[in-house]
Short mmCIF file of C-alpha atoms in Angstrom, two decimals:
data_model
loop_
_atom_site.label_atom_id
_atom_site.label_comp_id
_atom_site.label_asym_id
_atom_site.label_seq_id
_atom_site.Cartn_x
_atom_site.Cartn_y
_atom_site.Cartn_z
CA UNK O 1 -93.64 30.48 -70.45
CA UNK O 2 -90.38 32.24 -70.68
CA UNK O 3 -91.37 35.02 -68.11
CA UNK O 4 -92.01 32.12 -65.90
CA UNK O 5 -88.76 30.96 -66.60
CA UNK O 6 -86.90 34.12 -65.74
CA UNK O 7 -88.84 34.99 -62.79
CA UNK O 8 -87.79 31.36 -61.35
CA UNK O 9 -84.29 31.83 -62.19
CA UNK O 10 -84.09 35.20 -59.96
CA UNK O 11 -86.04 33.52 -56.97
CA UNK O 12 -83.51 31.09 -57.06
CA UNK O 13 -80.58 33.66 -57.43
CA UNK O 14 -82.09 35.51 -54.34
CA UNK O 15 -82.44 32.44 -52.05
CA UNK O 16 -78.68 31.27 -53.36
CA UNK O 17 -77.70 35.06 -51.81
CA UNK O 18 -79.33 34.75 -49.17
CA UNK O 19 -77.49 31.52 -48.24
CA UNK O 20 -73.99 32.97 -48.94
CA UNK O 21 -74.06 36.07 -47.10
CA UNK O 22 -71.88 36.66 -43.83
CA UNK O 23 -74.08 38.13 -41.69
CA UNK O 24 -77.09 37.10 -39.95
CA UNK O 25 -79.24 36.53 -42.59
CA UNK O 26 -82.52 36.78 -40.11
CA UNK O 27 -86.04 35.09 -41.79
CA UNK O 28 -88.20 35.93 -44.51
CA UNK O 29 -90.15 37.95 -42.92
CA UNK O 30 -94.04 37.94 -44.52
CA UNK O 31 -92.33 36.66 -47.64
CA UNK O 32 -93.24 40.13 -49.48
CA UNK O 33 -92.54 39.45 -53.44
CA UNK O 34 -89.00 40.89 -54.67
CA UNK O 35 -88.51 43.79 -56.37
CA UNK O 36 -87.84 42.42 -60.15
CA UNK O 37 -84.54 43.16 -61.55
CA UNK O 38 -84.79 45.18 -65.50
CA UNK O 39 -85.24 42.82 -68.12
CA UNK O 40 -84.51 43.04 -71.49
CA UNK O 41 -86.21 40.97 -74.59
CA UNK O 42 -82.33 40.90 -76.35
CA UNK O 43 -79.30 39.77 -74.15
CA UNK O 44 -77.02 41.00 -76.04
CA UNK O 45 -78.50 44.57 -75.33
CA UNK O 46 -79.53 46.24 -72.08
CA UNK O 47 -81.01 49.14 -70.93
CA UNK O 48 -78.66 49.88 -68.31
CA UNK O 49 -75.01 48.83 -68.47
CA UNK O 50 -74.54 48.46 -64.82
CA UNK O 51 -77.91 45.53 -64.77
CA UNK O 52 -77.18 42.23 -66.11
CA UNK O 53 -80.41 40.02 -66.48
CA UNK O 54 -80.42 38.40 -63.25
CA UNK O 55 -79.47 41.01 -60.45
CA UNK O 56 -79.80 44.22 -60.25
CA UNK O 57 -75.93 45.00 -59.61
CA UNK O 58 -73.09 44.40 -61.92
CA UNK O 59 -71.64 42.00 -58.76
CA UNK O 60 -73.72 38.37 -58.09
CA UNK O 61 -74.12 38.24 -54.32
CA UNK O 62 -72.03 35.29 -53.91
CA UNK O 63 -68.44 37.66 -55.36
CA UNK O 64 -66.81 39.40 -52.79
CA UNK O 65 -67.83 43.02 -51.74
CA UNK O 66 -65.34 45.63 -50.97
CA UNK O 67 -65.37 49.27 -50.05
CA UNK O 68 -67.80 51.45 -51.34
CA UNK O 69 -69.60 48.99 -52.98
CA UNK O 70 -73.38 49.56 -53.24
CA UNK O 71 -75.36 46.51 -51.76
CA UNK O 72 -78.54 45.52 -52.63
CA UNK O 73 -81.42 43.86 -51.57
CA UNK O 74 -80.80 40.60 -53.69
CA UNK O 75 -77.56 40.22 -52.45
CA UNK O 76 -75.77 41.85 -55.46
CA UNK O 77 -73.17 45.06 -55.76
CA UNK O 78 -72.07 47.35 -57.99
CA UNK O 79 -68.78 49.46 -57.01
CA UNK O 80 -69.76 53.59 -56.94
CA UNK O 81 -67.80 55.50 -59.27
CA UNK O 82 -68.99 59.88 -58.90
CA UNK O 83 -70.50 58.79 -62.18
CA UNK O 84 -72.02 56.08 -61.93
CA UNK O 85 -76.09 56.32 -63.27
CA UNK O 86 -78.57 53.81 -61.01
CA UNK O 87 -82.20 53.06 -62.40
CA UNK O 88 -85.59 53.64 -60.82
CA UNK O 89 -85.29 49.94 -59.43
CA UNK O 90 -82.00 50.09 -58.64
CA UNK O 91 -82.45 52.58 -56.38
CA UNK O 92 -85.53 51.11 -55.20
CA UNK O 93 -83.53 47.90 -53.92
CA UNK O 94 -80.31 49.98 -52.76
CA UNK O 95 -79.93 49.18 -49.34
CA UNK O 96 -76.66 49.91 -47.84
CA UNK O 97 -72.71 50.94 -49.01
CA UNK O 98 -69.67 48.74 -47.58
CA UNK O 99 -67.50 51.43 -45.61
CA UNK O 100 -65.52 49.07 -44.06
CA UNK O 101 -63.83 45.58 -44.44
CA UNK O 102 -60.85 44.11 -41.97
CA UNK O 103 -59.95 42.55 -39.33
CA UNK O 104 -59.22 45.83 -37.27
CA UNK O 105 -62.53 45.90 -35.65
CA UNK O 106 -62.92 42.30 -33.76
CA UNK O 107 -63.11 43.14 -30.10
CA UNK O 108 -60.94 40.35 -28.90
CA UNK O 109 -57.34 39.59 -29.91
CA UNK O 110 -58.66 37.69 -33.15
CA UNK O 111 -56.50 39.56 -35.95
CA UNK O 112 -57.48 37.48 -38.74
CA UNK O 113 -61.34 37.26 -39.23
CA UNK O 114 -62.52 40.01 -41.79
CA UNK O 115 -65.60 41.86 -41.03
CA UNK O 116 -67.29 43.50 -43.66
CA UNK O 117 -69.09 46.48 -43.00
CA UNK O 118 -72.21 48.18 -44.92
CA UNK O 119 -74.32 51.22 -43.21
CA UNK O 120 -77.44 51.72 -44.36
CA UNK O 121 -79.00 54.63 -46.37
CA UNK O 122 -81.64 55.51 -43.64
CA UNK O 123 -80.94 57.49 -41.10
CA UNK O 124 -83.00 59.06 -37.67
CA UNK O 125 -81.98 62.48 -38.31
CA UNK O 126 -81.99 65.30 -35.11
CA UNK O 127 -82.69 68.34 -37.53
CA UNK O 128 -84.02 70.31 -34.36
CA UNK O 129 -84.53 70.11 -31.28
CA UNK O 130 -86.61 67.37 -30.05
CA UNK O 131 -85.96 64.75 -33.32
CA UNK O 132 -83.14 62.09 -33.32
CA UNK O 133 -83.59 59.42 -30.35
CA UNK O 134 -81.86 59.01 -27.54
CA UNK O 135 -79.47 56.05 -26.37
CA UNK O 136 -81.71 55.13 -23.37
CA UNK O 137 -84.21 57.30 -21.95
CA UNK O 138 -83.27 58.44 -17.76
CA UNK O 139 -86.11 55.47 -16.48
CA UNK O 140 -83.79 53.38 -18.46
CA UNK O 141 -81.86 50.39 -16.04
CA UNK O 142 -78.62 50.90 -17.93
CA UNK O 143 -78.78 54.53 -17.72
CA UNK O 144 -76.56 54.46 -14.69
CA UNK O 145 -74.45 51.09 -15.44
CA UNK O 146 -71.41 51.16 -17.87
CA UNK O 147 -69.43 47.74 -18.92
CA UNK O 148 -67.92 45.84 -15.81
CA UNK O 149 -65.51 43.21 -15.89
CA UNK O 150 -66.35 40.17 -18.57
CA UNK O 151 -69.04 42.52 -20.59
CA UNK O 152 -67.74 45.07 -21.68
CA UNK O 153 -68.99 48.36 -23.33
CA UNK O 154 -66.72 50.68 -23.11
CA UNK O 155 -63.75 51.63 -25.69
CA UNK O 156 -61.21 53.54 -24.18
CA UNK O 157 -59.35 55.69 -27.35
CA UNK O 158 -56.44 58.31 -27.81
CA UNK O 159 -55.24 60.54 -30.18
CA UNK O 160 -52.03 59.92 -32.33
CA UNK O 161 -50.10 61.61 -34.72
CA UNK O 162 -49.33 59.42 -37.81
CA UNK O 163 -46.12 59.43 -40.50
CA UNK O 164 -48.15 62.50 -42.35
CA UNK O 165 -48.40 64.60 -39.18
CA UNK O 166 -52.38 64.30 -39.48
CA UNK O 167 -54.18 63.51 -35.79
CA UNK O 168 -55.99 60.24 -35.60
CA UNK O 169 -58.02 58.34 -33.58
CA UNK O 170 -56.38 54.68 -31.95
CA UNK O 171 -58.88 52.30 -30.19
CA UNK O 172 -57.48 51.20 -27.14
CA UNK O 173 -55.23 52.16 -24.09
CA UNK O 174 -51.90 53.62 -24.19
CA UNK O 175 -49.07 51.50 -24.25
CA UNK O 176 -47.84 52.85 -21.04
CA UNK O 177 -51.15 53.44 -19.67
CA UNK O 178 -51.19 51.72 -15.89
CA UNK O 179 -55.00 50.69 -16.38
CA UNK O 180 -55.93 46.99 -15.55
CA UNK O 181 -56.05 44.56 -18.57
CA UNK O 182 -60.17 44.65 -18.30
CA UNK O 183 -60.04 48.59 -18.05
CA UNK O 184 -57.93 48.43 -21.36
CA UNK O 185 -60.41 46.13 -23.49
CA UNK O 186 -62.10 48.30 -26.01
CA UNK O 187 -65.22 46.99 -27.65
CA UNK O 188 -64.88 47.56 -31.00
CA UNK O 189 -67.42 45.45 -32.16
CA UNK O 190 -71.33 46.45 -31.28
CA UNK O 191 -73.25 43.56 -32.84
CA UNK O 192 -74.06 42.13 -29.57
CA UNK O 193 -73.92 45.32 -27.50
CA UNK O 194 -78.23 45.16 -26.71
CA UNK O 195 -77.12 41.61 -25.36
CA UNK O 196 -74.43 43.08 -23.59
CA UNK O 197 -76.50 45.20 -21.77
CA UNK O 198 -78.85 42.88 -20.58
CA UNK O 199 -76.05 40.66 -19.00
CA UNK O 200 -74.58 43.83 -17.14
CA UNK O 201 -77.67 44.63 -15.97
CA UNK O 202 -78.24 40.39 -14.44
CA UNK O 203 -74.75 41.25 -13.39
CA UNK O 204 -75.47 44.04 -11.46
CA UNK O 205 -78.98 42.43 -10.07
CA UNK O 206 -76.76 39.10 -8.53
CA UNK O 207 -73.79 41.64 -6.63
CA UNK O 208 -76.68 43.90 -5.54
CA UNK O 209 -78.69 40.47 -3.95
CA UNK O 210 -75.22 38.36 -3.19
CA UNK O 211 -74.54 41.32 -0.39
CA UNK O 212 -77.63 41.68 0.90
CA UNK O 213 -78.97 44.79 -0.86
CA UNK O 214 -82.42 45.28 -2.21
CA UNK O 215 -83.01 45.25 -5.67
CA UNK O 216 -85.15 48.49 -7.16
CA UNK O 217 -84.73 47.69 -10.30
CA UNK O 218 -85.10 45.39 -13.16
CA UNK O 219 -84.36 43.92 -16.54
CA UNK O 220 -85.90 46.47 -18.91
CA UNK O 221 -83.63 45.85 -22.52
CA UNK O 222 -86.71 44.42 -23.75
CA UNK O 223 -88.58 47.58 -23.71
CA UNK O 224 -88.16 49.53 -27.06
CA UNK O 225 -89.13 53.07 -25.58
CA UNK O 226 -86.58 52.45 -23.08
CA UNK O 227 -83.52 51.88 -25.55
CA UNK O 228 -84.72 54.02 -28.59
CA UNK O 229 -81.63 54.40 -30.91
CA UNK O 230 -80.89 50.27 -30.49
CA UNK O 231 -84.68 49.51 -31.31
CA UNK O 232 -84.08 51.67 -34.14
CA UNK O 233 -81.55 49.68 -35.76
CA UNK O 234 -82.66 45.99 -34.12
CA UNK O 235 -85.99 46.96 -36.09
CA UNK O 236 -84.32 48.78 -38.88
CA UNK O 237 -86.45 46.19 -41.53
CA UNK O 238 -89.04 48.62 -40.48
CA UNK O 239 -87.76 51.91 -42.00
CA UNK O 240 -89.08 53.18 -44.55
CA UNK O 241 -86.90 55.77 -46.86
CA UNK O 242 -88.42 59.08 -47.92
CA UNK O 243 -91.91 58.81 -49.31
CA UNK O 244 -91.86 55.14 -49.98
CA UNK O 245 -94.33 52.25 -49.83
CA UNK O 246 -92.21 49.97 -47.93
CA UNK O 247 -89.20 49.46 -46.24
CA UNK O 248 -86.57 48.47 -49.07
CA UNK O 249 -85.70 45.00 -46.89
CA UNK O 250 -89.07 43.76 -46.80
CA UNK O 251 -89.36 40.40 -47.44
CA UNK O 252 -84.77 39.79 -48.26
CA UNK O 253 -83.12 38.15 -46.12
CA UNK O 254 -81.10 41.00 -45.07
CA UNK O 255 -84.44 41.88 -42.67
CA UNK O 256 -82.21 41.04 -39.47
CA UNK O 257 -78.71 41.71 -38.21
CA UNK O 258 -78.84 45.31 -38.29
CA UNK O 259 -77.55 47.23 -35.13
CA UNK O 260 -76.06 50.23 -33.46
CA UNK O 261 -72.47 50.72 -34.49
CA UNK O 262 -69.66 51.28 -31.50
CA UNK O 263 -67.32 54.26 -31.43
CA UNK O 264 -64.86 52.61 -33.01
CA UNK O 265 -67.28 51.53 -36.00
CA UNK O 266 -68.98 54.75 -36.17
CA UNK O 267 -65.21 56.33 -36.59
CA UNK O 268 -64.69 54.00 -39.61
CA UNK O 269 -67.46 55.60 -41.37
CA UNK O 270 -65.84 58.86 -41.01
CA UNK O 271 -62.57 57.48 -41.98
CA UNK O 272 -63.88 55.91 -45.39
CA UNK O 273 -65.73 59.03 -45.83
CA UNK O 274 -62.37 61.04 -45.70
CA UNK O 275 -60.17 58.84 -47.20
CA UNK O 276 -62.09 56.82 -49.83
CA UNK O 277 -65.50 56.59 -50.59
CA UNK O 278 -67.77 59.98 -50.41
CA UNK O 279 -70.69 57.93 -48.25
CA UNK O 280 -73.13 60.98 -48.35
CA UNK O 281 -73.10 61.11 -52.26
CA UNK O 282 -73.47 57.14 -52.44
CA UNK O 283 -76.65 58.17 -50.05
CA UNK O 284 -77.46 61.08 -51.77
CA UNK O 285 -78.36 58.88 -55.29
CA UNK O 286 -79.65 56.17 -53.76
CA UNK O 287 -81.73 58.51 -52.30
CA UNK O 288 -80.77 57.63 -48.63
CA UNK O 289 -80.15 60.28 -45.95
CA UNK O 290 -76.55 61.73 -45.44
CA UNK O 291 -74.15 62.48 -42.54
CA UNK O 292 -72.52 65.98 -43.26
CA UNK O 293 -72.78 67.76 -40.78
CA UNK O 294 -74.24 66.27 -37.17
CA UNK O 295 -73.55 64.01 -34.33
CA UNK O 296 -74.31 60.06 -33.74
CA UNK O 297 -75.02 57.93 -31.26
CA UNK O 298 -72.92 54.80 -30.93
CA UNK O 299 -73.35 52.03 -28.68
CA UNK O 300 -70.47 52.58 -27.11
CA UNK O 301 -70.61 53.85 -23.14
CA UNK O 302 -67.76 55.89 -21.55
CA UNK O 303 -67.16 54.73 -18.17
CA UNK O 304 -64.62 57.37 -17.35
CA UNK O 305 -66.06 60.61 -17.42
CA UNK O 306 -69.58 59.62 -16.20
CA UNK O 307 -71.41 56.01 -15.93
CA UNK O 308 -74.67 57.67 -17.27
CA UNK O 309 -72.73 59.34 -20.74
CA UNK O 310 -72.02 57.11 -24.12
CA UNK O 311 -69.99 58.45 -26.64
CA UNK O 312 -70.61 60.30 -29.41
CA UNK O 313 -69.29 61.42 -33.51
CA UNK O 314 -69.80 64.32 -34.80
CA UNK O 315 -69.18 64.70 -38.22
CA UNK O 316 -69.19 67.99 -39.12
CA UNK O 317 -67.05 68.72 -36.04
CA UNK O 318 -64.89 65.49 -36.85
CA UNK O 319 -65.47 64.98 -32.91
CA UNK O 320 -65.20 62.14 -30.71
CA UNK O 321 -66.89 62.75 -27.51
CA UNK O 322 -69.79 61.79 -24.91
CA UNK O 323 -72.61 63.34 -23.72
CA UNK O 324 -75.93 62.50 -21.15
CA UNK O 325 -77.66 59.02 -22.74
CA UNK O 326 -81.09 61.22 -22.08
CA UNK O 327 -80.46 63.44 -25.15
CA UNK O 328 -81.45 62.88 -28.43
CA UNK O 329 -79.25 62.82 -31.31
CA UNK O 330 -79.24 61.17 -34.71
CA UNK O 331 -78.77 57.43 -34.98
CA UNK O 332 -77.64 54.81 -38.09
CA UNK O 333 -77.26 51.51 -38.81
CA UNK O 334 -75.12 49.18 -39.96
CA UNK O 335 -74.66 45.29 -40.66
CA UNK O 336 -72.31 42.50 -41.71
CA UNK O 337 -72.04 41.41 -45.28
#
């Protein structure tokens, strides 16, 4: 009778999280049993000091997360400290960090809604040449359309030299730039960027018929070998880390609302990474992939240099930049929380 008890009393702890969460909390997919948090026969005593008896962080998944907090896949935390010790099952149900939390990434002039931020611990690695994915392939419709006015996709950026004389990266035009209110919008928020696409390119298809041209092409954003590094995070409750059975998400309701981060989010990772929280050795015990050294695809497009190039960090390089959509490079996901 009692494990019946306790095994109730987490189901009901997991749907409560799943309720509370900010982001899009997606279905239940094919309702796949939870992984069981540690339990102990004396509460007074645990095996593990970071695992209470009902979650398997030291957080409950309704308390607020914050930066570098490890998230997992019952909606609890626990903060990483470079000594912190994580179970078998912890790790097991580890799913993503926060890197992130502010208002400073809201693509519109909203200044006062926080987003906050988690990237996930699997990554599609280019190693050599030929792995990673690429942004969208060269039969791709959007391979030759960048953001146009009302959806955008670009995020225009400069470099600026702060109080401590270090160089950093601002999102968003100069203040004495001469570009067009539109030209200076800079997406800074990818969540709907997939969706974004597929209006430009409807966009594109009513100017090309409204003057008489013929159409050659259509709306493809529904085609997953088209778009490979957004499939990869839109279907990210697919990936599996390592050797394991299953992906870690399976069954949570943190199966949906995963995507491809913009420039401006992607630069955020870097920046927690160097200022804060050491991402790759949060990865690294959770048993997740790592960033080091490498380049990633963001969904962000550059509409200056070339309409057919999206931009690009590398982190070993600490390198903003764009390149061809065609080539493949590493890609990694991140969600709301």
């Amino acid at each position: 009778m009692k494990k019946f008890l306790i095994t109730g009393l987490v189901a009901m702890l997991i749907f409560a999280s799943c309720s509370t969460s900010t982001g899009d909390n997606g279905s239940s997919g094919d309702n796949e049993k939870q992984a069981t948090p540690t339990e102990t026969t004396n509460t007074t005593e645990t095996t593990n000091p970071t695992v209470n008896a009902s979650y398997f962080g030291t957080k409950a998944p309704d308390e607020t997360k914050e930066v570098g907090d490890i998230v997992f896949n019952d909606g609890s935390a626990t903060p990483y400290t470079p000594d912190l010790v994580l179970t078998a099952e912890q790790k097991a149900a580890a799913i993503a960090v926060i890197f992130y939390k502010g208002s400073d990434l809201n693509s519109d002039d909203n200044d006062t809604t926080v987003r906050t931020l988690g990237v996930g611990f699997k990554h599609q690695k280019k190693l050599v040449y030929g792995d990673g994915l690429k942004w969208c392939t060269d039969k791709a419709t959007a391979y030759y359309l960048h953001s146009n006015e009302g959806i955008p996709l670009d995020c225009l950026w400069h470099e600026e030299y702060d109080d401590t004389g270090s160089l950093k990266i601002i999102f968003g035009a100069k203040e004495n730039t001469r570009l067009s209110e539109n030209e200076k919008f800079c997406d800074k928020n990818g969540s709907d960027n997939i969706e974004q696409l597929n209006a430009l390119i409807e966009q594109a298809k009513a100017m090309y018929e409204q003057n008489g041209l013929a159409v050659d092409f259509s709306n493809d954003t529904t085609e997953e070998s088209k778009y490979p590094a957004f499939y990869f995070c839109k279907n990210y409750k697919n990936q599996k880390i390592g050797s394991e059975a299953k992906s870690r998400l399976a069954g949570t309701c943190f199966e949906d609302g995963w995507y491809l981060p913009s420039i401006a989010e992607l630069y955020h990772i870097y920046l927690c990474m160097h200022d804060s929280v050491d991402i790759d050795e949060v990865s690294k015990l959770c048993g997740g992939n790592q960033f080091y050294t490498g380049s990633y695809w963001s969904s962000s497009t550059d509409a200056i240099l070339s309409d057919s190039d999206a931009y690009f960090f590398d982190f070993g390089q600490v390198k903003l930049d764009s390149r061809d959509k065609n080539y493949n490079d590493s890609v990694c996901a991140i969600r709301e929380f």
